[in-house]
XYZ file of C-alpha atoms in Angstrom:
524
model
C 8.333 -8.569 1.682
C 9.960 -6.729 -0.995
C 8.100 -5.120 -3.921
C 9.859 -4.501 -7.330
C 9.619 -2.059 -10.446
C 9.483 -4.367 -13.679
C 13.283 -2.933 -14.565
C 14.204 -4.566 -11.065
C 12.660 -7.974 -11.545
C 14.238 -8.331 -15.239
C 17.818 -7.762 -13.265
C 16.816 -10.452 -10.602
C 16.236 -12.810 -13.993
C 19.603 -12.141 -14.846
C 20.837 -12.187 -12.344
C 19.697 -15.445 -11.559
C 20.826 -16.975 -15.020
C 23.898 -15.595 -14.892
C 25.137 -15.816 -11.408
C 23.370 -18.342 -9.889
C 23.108 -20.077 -13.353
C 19.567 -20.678 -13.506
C 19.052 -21.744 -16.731
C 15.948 -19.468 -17.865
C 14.138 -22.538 -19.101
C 13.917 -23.633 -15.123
C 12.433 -20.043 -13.851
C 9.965 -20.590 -16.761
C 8.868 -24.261 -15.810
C 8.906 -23.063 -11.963
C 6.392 -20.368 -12.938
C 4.174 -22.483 -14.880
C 4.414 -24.831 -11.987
C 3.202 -22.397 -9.441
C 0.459 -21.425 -11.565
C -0.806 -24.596 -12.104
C -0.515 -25.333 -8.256
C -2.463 -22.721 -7.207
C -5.084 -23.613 -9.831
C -5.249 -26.734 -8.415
C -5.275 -25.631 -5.105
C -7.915 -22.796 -5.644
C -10.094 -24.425 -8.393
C -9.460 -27.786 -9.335
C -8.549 -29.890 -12.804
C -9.724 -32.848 -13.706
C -12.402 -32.518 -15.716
C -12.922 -28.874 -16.535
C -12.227 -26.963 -19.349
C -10.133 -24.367 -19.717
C -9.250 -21.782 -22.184
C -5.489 -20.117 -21.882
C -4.810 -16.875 -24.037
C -1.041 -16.731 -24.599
C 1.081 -13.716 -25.835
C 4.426 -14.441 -27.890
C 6.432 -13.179 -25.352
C 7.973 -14.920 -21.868
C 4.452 -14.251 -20.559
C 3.024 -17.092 -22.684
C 5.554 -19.239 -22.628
C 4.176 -19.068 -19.024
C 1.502 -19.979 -19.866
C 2.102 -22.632 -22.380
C 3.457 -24.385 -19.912
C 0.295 -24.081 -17.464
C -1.366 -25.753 -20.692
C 0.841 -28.599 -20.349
C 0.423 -29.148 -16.599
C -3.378 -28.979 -16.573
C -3.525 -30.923 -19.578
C -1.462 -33.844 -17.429
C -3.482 -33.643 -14.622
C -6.853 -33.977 -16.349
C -7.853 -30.881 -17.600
C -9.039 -30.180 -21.261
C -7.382 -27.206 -22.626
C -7.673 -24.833 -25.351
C -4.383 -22.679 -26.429
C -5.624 -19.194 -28.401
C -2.291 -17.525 -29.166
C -2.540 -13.646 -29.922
C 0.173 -13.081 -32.361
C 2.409 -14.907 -35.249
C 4.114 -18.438 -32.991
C 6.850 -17.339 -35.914
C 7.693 -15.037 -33.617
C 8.230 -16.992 -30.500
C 12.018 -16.966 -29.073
C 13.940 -19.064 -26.640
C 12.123 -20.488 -23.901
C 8.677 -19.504 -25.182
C 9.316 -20.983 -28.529
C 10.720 -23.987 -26.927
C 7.520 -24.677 -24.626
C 5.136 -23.941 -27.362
C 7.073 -26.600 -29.633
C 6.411 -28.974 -26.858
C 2.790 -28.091 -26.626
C 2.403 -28.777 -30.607
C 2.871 -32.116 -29.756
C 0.285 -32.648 -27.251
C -3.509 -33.651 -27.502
C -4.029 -29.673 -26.844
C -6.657 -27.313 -29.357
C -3.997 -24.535 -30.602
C -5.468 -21.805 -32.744
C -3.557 -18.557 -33.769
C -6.582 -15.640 -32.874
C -7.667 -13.509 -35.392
C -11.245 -12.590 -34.999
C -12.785 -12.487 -31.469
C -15.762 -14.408 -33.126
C -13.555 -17.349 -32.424
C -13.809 -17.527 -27.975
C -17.293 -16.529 -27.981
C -18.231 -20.280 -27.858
C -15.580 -21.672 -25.847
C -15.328 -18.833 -23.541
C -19.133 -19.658 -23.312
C -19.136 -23.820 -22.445
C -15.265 -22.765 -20.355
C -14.609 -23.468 -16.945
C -11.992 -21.186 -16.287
C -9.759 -18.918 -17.930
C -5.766 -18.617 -17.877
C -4.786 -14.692 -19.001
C -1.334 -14.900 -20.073
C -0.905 -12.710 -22.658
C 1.368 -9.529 -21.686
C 2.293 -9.701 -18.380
C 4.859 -6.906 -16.759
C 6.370 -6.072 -20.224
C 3.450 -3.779 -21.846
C 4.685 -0.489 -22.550
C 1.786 1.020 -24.213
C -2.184 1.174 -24.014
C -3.669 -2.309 -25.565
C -5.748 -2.073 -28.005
C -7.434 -3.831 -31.420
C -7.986 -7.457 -30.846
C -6.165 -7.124 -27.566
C -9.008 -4.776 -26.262
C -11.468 -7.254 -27.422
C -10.278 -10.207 -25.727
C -9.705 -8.018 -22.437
C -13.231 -6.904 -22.792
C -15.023 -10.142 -23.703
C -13.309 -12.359 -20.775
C -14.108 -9.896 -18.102
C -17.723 -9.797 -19.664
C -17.809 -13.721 -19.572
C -17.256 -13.755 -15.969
C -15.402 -16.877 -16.030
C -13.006 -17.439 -13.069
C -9.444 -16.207 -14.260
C -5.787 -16.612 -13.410
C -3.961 -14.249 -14.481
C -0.557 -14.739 -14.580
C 2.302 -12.446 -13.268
C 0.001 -9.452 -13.372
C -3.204 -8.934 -15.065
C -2.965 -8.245 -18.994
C -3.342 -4.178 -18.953
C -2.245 -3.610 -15.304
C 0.986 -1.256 -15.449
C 3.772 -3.236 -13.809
C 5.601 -0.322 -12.589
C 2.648 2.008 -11.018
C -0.637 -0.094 -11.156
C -2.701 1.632 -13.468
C -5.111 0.427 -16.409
C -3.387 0.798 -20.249
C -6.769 1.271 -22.141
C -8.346 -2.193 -21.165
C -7.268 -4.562 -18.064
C -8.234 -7.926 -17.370
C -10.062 -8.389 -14.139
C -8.888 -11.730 -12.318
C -10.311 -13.705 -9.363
C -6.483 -15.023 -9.324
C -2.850 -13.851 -9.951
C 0.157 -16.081 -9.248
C 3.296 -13.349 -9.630
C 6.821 -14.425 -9.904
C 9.982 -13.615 -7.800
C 8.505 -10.741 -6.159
C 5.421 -8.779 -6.145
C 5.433 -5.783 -8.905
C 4.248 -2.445 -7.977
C 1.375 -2.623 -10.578
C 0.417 -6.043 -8.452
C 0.073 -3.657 -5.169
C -0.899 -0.112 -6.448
C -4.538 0.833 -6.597
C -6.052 -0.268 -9.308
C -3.943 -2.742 -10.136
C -4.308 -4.305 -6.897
C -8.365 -4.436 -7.307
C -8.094 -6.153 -10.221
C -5.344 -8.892 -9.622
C -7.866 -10.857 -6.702
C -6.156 -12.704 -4.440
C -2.268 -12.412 -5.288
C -0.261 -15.464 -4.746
C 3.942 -14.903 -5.053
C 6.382 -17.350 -5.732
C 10.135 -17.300 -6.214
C 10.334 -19.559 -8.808
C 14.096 -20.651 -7.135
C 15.614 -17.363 -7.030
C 18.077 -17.645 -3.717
C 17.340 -15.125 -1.132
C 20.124 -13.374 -1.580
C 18.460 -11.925 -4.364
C 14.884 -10.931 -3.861
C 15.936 -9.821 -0.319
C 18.414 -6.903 -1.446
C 18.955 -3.590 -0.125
C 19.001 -2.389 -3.104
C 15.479 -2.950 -3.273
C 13.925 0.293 -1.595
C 10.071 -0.881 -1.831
C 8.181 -3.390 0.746
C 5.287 -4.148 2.421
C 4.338 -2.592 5.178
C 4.904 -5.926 7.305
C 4.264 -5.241 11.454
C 6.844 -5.036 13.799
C 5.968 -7.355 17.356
C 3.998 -4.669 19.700
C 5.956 -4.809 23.526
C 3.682 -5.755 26.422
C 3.564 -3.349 28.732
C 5.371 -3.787 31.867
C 4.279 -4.430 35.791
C 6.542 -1.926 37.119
C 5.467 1.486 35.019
C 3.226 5.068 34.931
C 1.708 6.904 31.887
C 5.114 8.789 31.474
C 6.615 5.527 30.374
C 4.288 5.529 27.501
C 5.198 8.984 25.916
C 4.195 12.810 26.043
C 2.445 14.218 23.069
C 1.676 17.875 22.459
C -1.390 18.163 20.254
C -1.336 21.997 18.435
C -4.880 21.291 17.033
C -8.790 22.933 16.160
C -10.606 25.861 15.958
C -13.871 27.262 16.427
C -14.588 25.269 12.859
C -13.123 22.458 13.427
C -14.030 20.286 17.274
C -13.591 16.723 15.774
C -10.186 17.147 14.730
C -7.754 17.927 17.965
C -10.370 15.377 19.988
C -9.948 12.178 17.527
C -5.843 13.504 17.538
C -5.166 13.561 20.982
C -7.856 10.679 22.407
C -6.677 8.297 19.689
C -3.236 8.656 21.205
C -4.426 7.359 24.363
C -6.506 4.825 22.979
C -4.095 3.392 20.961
C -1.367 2.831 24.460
C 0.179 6.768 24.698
C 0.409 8.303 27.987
C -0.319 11.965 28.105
C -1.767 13.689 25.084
C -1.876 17.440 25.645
C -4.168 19.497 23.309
C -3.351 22.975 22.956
C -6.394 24.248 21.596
C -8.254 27.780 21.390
C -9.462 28.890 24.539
C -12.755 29.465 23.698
C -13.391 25.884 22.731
C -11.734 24.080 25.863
C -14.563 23.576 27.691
C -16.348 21.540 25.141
C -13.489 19.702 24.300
C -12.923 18.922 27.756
C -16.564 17.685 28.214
C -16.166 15.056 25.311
C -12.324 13.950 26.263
C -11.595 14.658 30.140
C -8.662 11.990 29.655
C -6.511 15.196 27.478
C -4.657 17.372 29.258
C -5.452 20.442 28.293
C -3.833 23.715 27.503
C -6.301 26.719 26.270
C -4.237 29.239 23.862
C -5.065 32.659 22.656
C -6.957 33.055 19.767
C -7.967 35.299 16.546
C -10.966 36.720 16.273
C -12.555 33.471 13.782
C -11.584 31.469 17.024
C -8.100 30.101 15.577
C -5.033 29.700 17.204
C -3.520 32.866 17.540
C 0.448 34.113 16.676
C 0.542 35.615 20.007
C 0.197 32.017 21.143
C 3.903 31.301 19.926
C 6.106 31.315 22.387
C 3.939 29.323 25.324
C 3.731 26.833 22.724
C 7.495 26.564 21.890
C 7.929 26.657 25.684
C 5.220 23.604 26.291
C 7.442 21.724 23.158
C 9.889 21.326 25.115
C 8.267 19.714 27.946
C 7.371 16.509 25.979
C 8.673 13.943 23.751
C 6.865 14.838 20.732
C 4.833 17.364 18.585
C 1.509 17.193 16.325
C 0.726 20.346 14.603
C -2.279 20.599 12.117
C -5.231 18.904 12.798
C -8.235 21.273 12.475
C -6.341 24.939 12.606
C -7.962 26.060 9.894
C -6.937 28.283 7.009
C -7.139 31.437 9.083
C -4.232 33.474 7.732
C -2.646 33.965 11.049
C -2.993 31.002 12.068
C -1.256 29.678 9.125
C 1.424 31.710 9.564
C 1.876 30.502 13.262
C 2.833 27.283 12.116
C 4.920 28.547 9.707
C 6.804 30.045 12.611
C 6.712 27.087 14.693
C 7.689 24.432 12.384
C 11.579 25.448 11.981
C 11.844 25.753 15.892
C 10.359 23.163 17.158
C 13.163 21.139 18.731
C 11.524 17.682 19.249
C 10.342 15.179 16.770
C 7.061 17.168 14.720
C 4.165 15.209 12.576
C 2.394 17.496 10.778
C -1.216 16.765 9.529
C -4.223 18.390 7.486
C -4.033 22.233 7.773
C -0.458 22.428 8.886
C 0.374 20.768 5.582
C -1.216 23.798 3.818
C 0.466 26.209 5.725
C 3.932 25.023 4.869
C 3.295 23.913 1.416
C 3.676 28.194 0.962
C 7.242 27.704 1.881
C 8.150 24.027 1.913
C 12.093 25.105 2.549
C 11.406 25.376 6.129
C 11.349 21.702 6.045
C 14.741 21.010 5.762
C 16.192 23.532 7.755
C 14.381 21.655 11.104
C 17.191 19.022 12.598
C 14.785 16.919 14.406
C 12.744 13.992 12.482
C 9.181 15.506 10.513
C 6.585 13.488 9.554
C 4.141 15.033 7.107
C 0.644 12.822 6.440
C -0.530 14.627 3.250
C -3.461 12.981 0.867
C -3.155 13.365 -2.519
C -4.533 16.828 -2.742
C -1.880 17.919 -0.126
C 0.850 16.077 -1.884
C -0.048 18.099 -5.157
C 0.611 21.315 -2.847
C 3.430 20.360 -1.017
C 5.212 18.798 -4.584
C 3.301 21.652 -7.066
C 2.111 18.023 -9.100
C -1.153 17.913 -10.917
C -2.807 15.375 -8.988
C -3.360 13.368 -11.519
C 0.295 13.099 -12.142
C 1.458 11.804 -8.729
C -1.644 8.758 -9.211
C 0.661 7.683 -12.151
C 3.689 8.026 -10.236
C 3.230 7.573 -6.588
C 6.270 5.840 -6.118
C 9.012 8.105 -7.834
C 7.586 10.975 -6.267
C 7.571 9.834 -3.177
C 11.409 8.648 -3.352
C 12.086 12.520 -4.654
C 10.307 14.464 -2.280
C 11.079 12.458 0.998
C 15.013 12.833 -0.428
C 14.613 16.308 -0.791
C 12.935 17.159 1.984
C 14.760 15.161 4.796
C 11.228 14.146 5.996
C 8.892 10.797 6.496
C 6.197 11.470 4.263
C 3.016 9.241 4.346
C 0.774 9.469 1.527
C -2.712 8.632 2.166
C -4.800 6.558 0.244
C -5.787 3.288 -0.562
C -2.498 0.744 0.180
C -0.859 4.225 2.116
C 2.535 5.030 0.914
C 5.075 5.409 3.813
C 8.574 7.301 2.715
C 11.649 7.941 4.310
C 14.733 10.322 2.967
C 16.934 7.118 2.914
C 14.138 6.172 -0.221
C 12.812 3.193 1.486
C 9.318 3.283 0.916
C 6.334 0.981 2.195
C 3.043 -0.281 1.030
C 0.783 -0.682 3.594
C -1.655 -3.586 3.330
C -4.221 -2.939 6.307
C -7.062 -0.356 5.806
C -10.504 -0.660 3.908
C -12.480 1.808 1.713
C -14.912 2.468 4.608
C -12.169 4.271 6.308
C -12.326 7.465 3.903
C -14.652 8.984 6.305
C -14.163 12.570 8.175
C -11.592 12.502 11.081
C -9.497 9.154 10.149
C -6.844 10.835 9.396
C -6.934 12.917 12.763
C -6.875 9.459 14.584
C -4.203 7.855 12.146
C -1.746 10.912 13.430
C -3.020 10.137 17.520
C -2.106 6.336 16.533
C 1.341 7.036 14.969
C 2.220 9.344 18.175
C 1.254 6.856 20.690
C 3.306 4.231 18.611
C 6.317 6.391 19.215
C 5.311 6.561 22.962
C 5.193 2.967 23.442
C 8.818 2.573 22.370
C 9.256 2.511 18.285
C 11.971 4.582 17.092
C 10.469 7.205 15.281
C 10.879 5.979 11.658
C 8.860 2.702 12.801
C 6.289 4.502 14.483
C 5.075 6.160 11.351
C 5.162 2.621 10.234
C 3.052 0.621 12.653
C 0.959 3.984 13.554
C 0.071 3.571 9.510
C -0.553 -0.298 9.982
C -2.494 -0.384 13.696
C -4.878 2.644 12.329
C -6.148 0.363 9.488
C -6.132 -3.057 11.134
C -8.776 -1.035 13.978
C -10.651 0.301 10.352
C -10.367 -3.706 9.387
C -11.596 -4.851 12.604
C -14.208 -1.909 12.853
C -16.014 -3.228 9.130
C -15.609 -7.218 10.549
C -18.046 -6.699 13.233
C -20.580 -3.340 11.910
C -19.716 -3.383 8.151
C -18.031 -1.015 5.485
C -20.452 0.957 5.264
C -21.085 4.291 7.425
C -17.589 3.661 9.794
C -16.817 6.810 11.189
C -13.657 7.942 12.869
C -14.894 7.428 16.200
C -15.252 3.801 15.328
C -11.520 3.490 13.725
C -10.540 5.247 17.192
C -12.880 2.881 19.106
C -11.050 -0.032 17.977
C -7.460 0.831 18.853
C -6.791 -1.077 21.447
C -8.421 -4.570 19.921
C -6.344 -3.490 17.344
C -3.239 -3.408 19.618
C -4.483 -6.439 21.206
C -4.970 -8.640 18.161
C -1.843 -7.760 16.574
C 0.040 -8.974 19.680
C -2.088 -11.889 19.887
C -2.296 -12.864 16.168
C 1.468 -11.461 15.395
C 2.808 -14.670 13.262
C -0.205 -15.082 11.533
C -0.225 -12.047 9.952
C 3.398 -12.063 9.116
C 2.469 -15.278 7.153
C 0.448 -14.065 4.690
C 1.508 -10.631 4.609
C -2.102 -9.724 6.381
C -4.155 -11.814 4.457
C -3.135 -10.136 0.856
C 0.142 -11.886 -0.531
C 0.521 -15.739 -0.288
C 3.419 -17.460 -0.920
C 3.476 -20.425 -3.118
């Protein structure tokens, strides 16, 4: 499913109205409608109260007309508008007008003294009061109203987005509403997906309000969900070769969870050979934990790194297979970071680099673009702020924008961990991936989401869709993982564990999940 920026969905309004001629008056009585359904569906009507806090903008003229279709169908409603109805325009004005007319409590808000009763003796509570338009932190009588319906604990519906939620990136303008609910319209925004936007919107329903496809399914929309492509069964007639060759460049005497999770989660999750090129000196332990990895022992420095004089067999074992993972566990070892320095331009077969390979070539990031085969990079934040020289903080804001520039300049897949990972390609199609939990930001699950991208690549996905489904399989096995043992205390071996249920169930389950966007995004 497509995701917009709030700039995006205002052109979809127009161009709705004006080539499709919508008349706006229909996409506003479509998204009351939809709100209203999925109140119905979700809570119920007749009979219960409800409060509705309505902005002067398109937002609550949303929401006036929820007011009218709860109000039909049994429910007793009180309007509180924040701000002068003087000030109402077009459709808004034209709903509210409506509204005046109806058996409905309307009271302009001036003091928050005013909802402390009702919000007390309410049933439920419709937020539409800014929507996607706010441009600046709330505050005043705004704040208050944020602050006293999340502390009322009401059930709320927020609608579009929740009032404070940044449309474009997701984050909280001084005070956000937190809803149980949020009914969206067209397409999902950004701030609807993002982290924490997403925490606070509850279960997100989307609905198109009668835009034609044509529309909300554009190129020129660059964002979606991360949505599963079908897995192949494998067939009668084959041998491990059939399912890929994967050179691991991985660990050090520090490091022995790293290239093990790597190269055993390939296997696990349907690769065919993983071979770990590891220091020599820790082979034999390596060997004793996975005897399924083929192993290659490499010369090493003195801290019991990879060593530079280990260049050239490695270049020569490249070459062998179908693709390359350089990074996990190689620690910071000076020569060793210059080894993959070295390697990175020459490497002539597809190359994801992970963990400490990203901090090597974050010290020259050029020698990106001058390699002709596909690289994937897998940075977290902190590894995004070296590779981009961003303060942290910065790329939170804007994940999105940073992402398009950086994959673009780099002629690289980048996938930015994190909650709802990031997945970018130099073409600036990004995706949002919807699988994962917060139990998976454990030690190591990031070794086994690079093993799970390879093998996806083995299997038979092009390259740009195995970084893709390797990003989606790795947290439907962290999802199935917390189902059965819980969220708390998963470690990687369990994410790696769980690969091939994962596999399984995603075969198995494959139209289900495409339904409802993996249990996340419903469509009303």
């Amino acid at each position: 499913m497509k995701v917009s920026s709030v700039e995006e969905i205002r052109n979809l309004d127009k161009g709705a109205i004006e080539k499709f001629k919508i008349p706006d008056a229909i996409l506003m009585e479509n998204a009351g409608q939809a709100v209203y359904f999925v109140i119905h569906n979700e809570f119920s009507i007749k009979g219960k109260r409800f409060i509705i806090f309505c902005g002067i903008g398109n937002n609550g003229g949303d929401g006036f007309v929820v007011a009218r279709k709860l109000l039909s169908n049994g429910g007793i409603v009180t309007v509180f508008l924040l701000g002068d109805s003087e000030k109402l325009t077009g459709c808004a004005k034209v709903n509210f007008d409506i509204l005046s007319t109806l058996p409905i409590q309307i009271e302009r808000l001036t003091s928050v003294e005013q909802i402390t009763s009702p919000l007390l003796y309410c049933d439920a509570v419709v937020d539409a009061i800014f929507g996607t338009g706010l441009t600046r932190d709330i505050g005043g009588i705004y704040k208050e109203v944020v602050e006293l319906v999340n502390e009322s604990k009401k059930t709320v519906f927020s609608v579009d987005i929740p009032s404070g939620v940044n449309g474009d990136n997701g984050q909280i303008m001084g005070s956000a509403v937190r809803a149980d609910y949020t009914v969206t319209f067209g397409l999902p925004k950004l701030g609807n997906l993002l982290f924490p936007g997403f925490d606070l919107g509850g279960k997100l329903h989307v609905t198109h309000i009668s835009f034609p496809p044509s529309l909300y399914n554009t190129d020129k929309i660059k964002v979606e969900t991360n949505d599963p492509l079908p897995i192949p069964k494998r067939e009668n007639d084959t041998h491990k070769g059939s399912y890929g060759k994967v050179l691991f460049i991985a660990g050090s005497s520090q490091y022995l969870g790293a290239p093990y999770f790597s190269a055993l989660s390939f296997l696990k999750a349907g690769g065919g050979l993983a071979y770990l090129a590891s220091p020599e000196s820790i082979t034999n332990f390596l060997a004793n934990k996975g005897s399924e990895i083929v192993f290659a022992p490499q010369k090493e420095t003195d801290k019991g790194s990879l060593s530079i004089k280990a260049k050239d067999q490695l270049l020569e074992f490249s070459d062998r297979v179908d693709m390359v993972v350089m990074g996990p566990g190689l620690s910071l070892h000076d020569e060793t970071q210059e080894l993959v320095r070295e390697l990175t331009p020459e490497i002539k077969k597809p190359l994801i680099i992970d963990g400490d390979g990203i901090t090597a070539i974050s010290k020259d990031i050029d020698i990106i673009k001058k390699r002709k085969e596909v690289t994937i990079l897998t940075p977290h934040f902190g590894e995004m702020s070296r590779i981009t020289k961003t303060d942290i903080g910065e790329i939170n804001k804007n994940k999105v924008s940073i992402l398009f520039k950086t994959c673009k300049e780099l002629n690289a897949t980048l996938i930015l961990k994190g909650a709802h990972t990031l997945i970018g390609y130099p073409d600036e199609r990004i995706f949002i991936n919807m699988s994962g939990n917060p139990g998976m930001a454990t030690a190591g699950s990031g070794d086994v989401l690079v093993g799970t991208i390879a093998a996806m690549f083995g299997i038979g996905f092009s390259i740009e869709e195995s970084a893709r489904m390797g990003v989606f399989i790795h947290g439907l096995a962290g999802d199935l993982a917390m189902r059965d043992i819980g969220e708390d205390g998963i470690i990687a071996g369990d994410i790696m564990n769980y690969l091939p249920e994962a596999v399984r169930y995603c075969q198995e389950h494959f139209e289900d999940i495409i339904k409802n966007i993996y249990e996340s995004i419903y469509i009303v």
